[in-house]
GROMACS .gro file of C-alpha atoms in nm:
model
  197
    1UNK     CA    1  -5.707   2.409   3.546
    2UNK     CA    2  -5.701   2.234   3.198
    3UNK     CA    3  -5.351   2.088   3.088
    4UNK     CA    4  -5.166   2.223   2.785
    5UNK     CA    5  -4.965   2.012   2.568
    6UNK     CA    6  -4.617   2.165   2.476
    7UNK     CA    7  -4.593   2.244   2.064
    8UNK     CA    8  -4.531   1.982   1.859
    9UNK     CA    9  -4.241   2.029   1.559
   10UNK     CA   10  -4.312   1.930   1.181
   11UNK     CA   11  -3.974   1.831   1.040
   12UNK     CA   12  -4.059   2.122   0.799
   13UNK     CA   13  -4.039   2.363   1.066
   14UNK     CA   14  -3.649   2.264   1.217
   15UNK     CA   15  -3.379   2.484   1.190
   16UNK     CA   16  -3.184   2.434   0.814
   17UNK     CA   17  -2.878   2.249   0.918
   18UNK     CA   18  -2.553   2.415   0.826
   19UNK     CA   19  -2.340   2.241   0.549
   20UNK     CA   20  -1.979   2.331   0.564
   21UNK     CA   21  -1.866   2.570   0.268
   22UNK     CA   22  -1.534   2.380   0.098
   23UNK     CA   23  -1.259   2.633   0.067
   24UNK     CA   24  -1.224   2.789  -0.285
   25UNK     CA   25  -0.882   2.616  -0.342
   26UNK     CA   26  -1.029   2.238  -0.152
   27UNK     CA   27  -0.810   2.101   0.153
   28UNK     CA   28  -0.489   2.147   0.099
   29UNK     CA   29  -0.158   1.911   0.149
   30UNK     CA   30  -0.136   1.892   0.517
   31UNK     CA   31  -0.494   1.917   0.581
   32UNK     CA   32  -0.498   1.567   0.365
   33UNK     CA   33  -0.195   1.410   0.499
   34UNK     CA   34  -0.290   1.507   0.852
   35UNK     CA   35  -0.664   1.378   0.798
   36UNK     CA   36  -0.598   1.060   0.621
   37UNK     CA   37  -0.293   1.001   0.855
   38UNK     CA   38  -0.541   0.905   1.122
   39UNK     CA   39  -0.664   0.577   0.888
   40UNK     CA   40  -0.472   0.285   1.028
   41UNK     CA   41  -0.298   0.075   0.701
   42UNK     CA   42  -0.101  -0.236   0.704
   43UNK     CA   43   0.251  -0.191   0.579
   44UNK     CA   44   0.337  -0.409   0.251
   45UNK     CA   45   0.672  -0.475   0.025
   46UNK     CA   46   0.566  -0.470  -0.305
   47UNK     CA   47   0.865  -0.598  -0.548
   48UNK     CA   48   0.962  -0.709  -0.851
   49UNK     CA   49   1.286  -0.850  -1.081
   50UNK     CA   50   1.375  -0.659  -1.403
   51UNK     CA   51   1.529  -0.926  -1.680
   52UNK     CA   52   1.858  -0.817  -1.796
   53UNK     CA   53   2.101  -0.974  -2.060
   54UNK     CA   54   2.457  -0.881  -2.005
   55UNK     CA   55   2.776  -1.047  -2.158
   56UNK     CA   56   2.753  -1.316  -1.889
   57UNK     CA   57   2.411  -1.409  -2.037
   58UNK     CA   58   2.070  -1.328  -1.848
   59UNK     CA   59   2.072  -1.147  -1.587
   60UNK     CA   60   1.860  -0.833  -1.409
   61UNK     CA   61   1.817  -0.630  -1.089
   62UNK     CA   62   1.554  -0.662  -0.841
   63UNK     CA   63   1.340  -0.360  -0.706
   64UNK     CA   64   1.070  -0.297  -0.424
   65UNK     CA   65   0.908  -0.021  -0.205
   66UNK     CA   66   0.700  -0.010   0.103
   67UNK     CA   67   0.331   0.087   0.093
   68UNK     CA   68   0.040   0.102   0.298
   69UNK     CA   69  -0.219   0.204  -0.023
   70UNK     CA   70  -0.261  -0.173  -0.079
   71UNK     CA   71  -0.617  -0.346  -0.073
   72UNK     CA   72  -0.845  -0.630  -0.236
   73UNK     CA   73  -1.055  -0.566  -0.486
   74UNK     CA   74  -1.215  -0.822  -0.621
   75UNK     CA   75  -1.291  -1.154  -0.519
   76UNK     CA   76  -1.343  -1.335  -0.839
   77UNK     CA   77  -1.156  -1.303  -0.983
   78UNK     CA   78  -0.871  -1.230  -0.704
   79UNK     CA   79  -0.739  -0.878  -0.791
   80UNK     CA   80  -0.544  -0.667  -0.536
   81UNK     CA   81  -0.421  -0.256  -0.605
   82UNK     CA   82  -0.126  -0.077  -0.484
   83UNK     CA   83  -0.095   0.286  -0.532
   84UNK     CA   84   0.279   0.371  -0.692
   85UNK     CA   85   0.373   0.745  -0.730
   86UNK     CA   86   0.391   0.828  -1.053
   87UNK     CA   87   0.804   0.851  -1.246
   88UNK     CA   88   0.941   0.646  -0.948
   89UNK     CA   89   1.120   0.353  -1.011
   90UNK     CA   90   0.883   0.092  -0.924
   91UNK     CA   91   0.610   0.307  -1.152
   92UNK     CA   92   0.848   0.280  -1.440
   93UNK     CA   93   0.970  -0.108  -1.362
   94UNK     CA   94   0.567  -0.223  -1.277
   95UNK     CA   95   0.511  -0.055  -1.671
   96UNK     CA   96   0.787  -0.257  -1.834
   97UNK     CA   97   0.724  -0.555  -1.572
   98UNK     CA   98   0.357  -0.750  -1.577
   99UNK     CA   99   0.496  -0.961  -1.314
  100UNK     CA  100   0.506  -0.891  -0.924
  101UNK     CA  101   0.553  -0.985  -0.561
  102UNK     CA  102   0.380  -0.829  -0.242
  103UNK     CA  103   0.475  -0.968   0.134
  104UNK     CA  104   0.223  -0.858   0.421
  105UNK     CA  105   0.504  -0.740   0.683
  106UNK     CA  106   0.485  -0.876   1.021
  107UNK     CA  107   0.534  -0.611   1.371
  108UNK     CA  108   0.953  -0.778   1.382
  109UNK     CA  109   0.980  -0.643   1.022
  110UNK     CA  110   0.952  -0.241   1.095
  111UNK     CA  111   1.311  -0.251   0.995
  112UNK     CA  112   1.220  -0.365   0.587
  113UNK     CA  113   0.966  -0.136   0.574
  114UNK     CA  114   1.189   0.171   0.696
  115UNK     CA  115   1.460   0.068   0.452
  116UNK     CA  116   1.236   0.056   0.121
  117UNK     CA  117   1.048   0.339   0.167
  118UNK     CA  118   1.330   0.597   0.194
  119UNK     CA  119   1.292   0.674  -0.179
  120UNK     CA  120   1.557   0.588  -0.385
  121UNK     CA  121   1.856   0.739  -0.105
  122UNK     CA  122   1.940   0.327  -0.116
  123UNK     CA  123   2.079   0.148  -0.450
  124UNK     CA  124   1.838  -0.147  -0.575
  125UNK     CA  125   2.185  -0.385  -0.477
  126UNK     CA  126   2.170  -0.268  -0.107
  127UNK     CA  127   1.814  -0.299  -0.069
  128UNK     CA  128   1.790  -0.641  -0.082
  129UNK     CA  129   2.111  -0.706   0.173
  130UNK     CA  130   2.097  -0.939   0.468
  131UNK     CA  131   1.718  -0.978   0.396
  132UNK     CA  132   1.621  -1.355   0.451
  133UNK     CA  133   1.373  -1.436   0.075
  134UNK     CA  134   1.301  -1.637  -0.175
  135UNK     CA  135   1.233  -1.551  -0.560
  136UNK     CA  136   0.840  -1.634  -0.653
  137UNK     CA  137   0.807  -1.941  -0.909
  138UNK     CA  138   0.566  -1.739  -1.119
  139UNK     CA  139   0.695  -1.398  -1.101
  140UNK     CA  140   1.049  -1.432  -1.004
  141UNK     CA  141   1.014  -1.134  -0.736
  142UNK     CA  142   1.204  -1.183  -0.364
  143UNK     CA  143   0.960  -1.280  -0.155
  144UNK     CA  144   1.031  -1.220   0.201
  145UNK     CA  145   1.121  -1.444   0.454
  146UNK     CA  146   0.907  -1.413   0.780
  147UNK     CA  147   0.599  -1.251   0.635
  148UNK     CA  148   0.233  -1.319   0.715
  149UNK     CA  149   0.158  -1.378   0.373
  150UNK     CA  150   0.312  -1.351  -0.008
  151UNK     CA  151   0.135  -1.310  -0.336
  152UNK     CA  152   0.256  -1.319  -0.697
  153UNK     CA  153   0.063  -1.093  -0.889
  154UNK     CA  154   0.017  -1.046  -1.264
  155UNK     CA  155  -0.124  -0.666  -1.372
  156UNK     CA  156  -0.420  -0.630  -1.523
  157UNK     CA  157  -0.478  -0.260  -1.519
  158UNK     CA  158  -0.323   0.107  -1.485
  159UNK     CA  159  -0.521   0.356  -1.355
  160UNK     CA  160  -0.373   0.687  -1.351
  161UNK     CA  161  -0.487   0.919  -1.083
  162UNK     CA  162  -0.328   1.234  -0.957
  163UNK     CA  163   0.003   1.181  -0.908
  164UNK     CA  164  -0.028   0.833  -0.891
  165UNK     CA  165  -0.077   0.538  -1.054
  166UNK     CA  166  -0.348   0.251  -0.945
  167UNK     CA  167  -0.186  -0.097  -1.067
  168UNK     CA  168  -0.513  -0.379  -1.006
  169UNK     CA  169  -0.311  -0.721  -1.018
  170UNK     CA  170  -0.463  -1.028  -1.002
  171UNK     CA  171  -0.352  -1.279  -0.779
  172UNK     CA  172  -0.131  -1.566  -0.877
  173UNK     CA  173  -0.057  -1.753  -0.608
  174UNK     CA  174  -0.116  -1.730  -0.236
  175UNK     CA  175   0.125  -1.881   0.042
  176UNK     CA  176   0.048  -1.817   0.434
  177UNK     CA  177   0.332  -1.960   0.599
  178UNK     CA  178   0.341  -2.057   0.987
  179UNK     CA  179   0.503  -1.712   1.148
  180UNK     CA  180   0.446  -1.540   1.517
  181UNK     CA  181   0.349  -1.182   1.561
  182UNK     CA  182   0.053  -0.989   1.421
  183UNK     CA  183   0.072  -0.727   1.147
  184UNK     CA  184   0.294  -0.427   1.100
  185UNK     CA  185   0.055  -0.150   1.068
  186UNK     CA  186   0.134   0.241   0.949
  187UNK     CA  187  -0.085   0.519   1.224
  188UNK     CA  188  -0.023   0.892   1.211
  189UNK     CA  189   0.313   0.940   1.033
  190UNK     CA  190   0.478   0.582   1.248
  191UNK     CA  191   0.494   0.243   1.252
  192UNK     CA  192   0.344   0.050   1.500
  193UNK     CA  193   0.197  -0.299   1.634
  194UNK     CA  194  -0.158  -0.394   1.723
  195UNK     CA  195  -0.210  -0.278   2.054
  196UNK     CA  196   0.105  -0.121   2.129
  197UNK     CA  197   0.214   0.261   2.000
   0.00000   0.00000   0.00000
């Protein structure tokens, strides 16, 4: 009895794959929060000092906020970006302010992070209370105490996007001082340490 040979398939002759239709309106809010909420970030303090001049002579407050929409960009030269919501007070202070400080939180700082990213519910005065750091010799931001690393950063350009504004800085000066722990990072709506929920 002769053998057959099953039928081969050209790729011409598969089945069309089936490509998603995007809604009319794209994803919405929640779909995006909930779907980039599963992209693991480290947790920053971006800050910076706003010069003042008051009867006592110079002066100025100091400002900062938490993010996790902080990468490197650019080797050489050394640029970083943070993402800074648009009309907040770090947007308007980074527009007046070319200078600025970022601090790579550690896992024992969960309690900074908490306390600069509840939006503005905190004066600039209290922010800054009982937290161990150091102003930057370049740009004059606190730099905190205890964290993996600190750069002073000088912008070089505003991107606006969305709601949002991109601010590319390129780096200053770089410190890594001698500190235990790992990073803090930011997972599905928490804070949390490598390894550990």
């Amino acid at each position: 009895m002769p053998q057959t040979t099953p039928p081969t398939t050209s790729p011409d002759s598969r089945a069309p794959r089936t490509v998603p239709v995007p809604h009319p309106e794209g994803v919405s809010n929640d779909e995006f929060r909930a779907a980039l909420s599963r992209l693991a970030a480290g947790v920053v303090l971006v800050t910076a000092h706003e010069e003042a001049l008051s009867a006592d002579g110079p002066g100025g407050q100091d400002a900062g906020m938490t993010a996790t929409a902080f990468l490197s960009v650019s080797l050489d030269p050394p640029l970083v970006l943070v993402s800074v919501r648009n009309g907040s007070r770090m947007d308007d202070l980074l527009d007046e302010q070319p200078l600025w400080g970022v601090s790579l939180l550690t896992e024992s700082q969960r309690h900074i992070a908490g306390r600069f990213a509840m939006k503005g519910r905190i004066s600039d005065r209290l922010l800054f209370e009982d937290i161990p750091y150091r102003r930057g010799e370049v740009s004059g931001a606190p730099l905190v105490g205890g964290a993996l690393a600190v750069l002073e950063c000088r912008t070089e350009q505003r991107v606006v996007a969305g709601d949002h504004t991109l601010v590319i800085g390129r780096v200053l000066t770089a410190e890594l001082p001698s500190v235990e722990g790992g990073p803090l990072t930011y997972f599905q709506g928490r804070y949390r340490t490598l390894g550990k929920g």
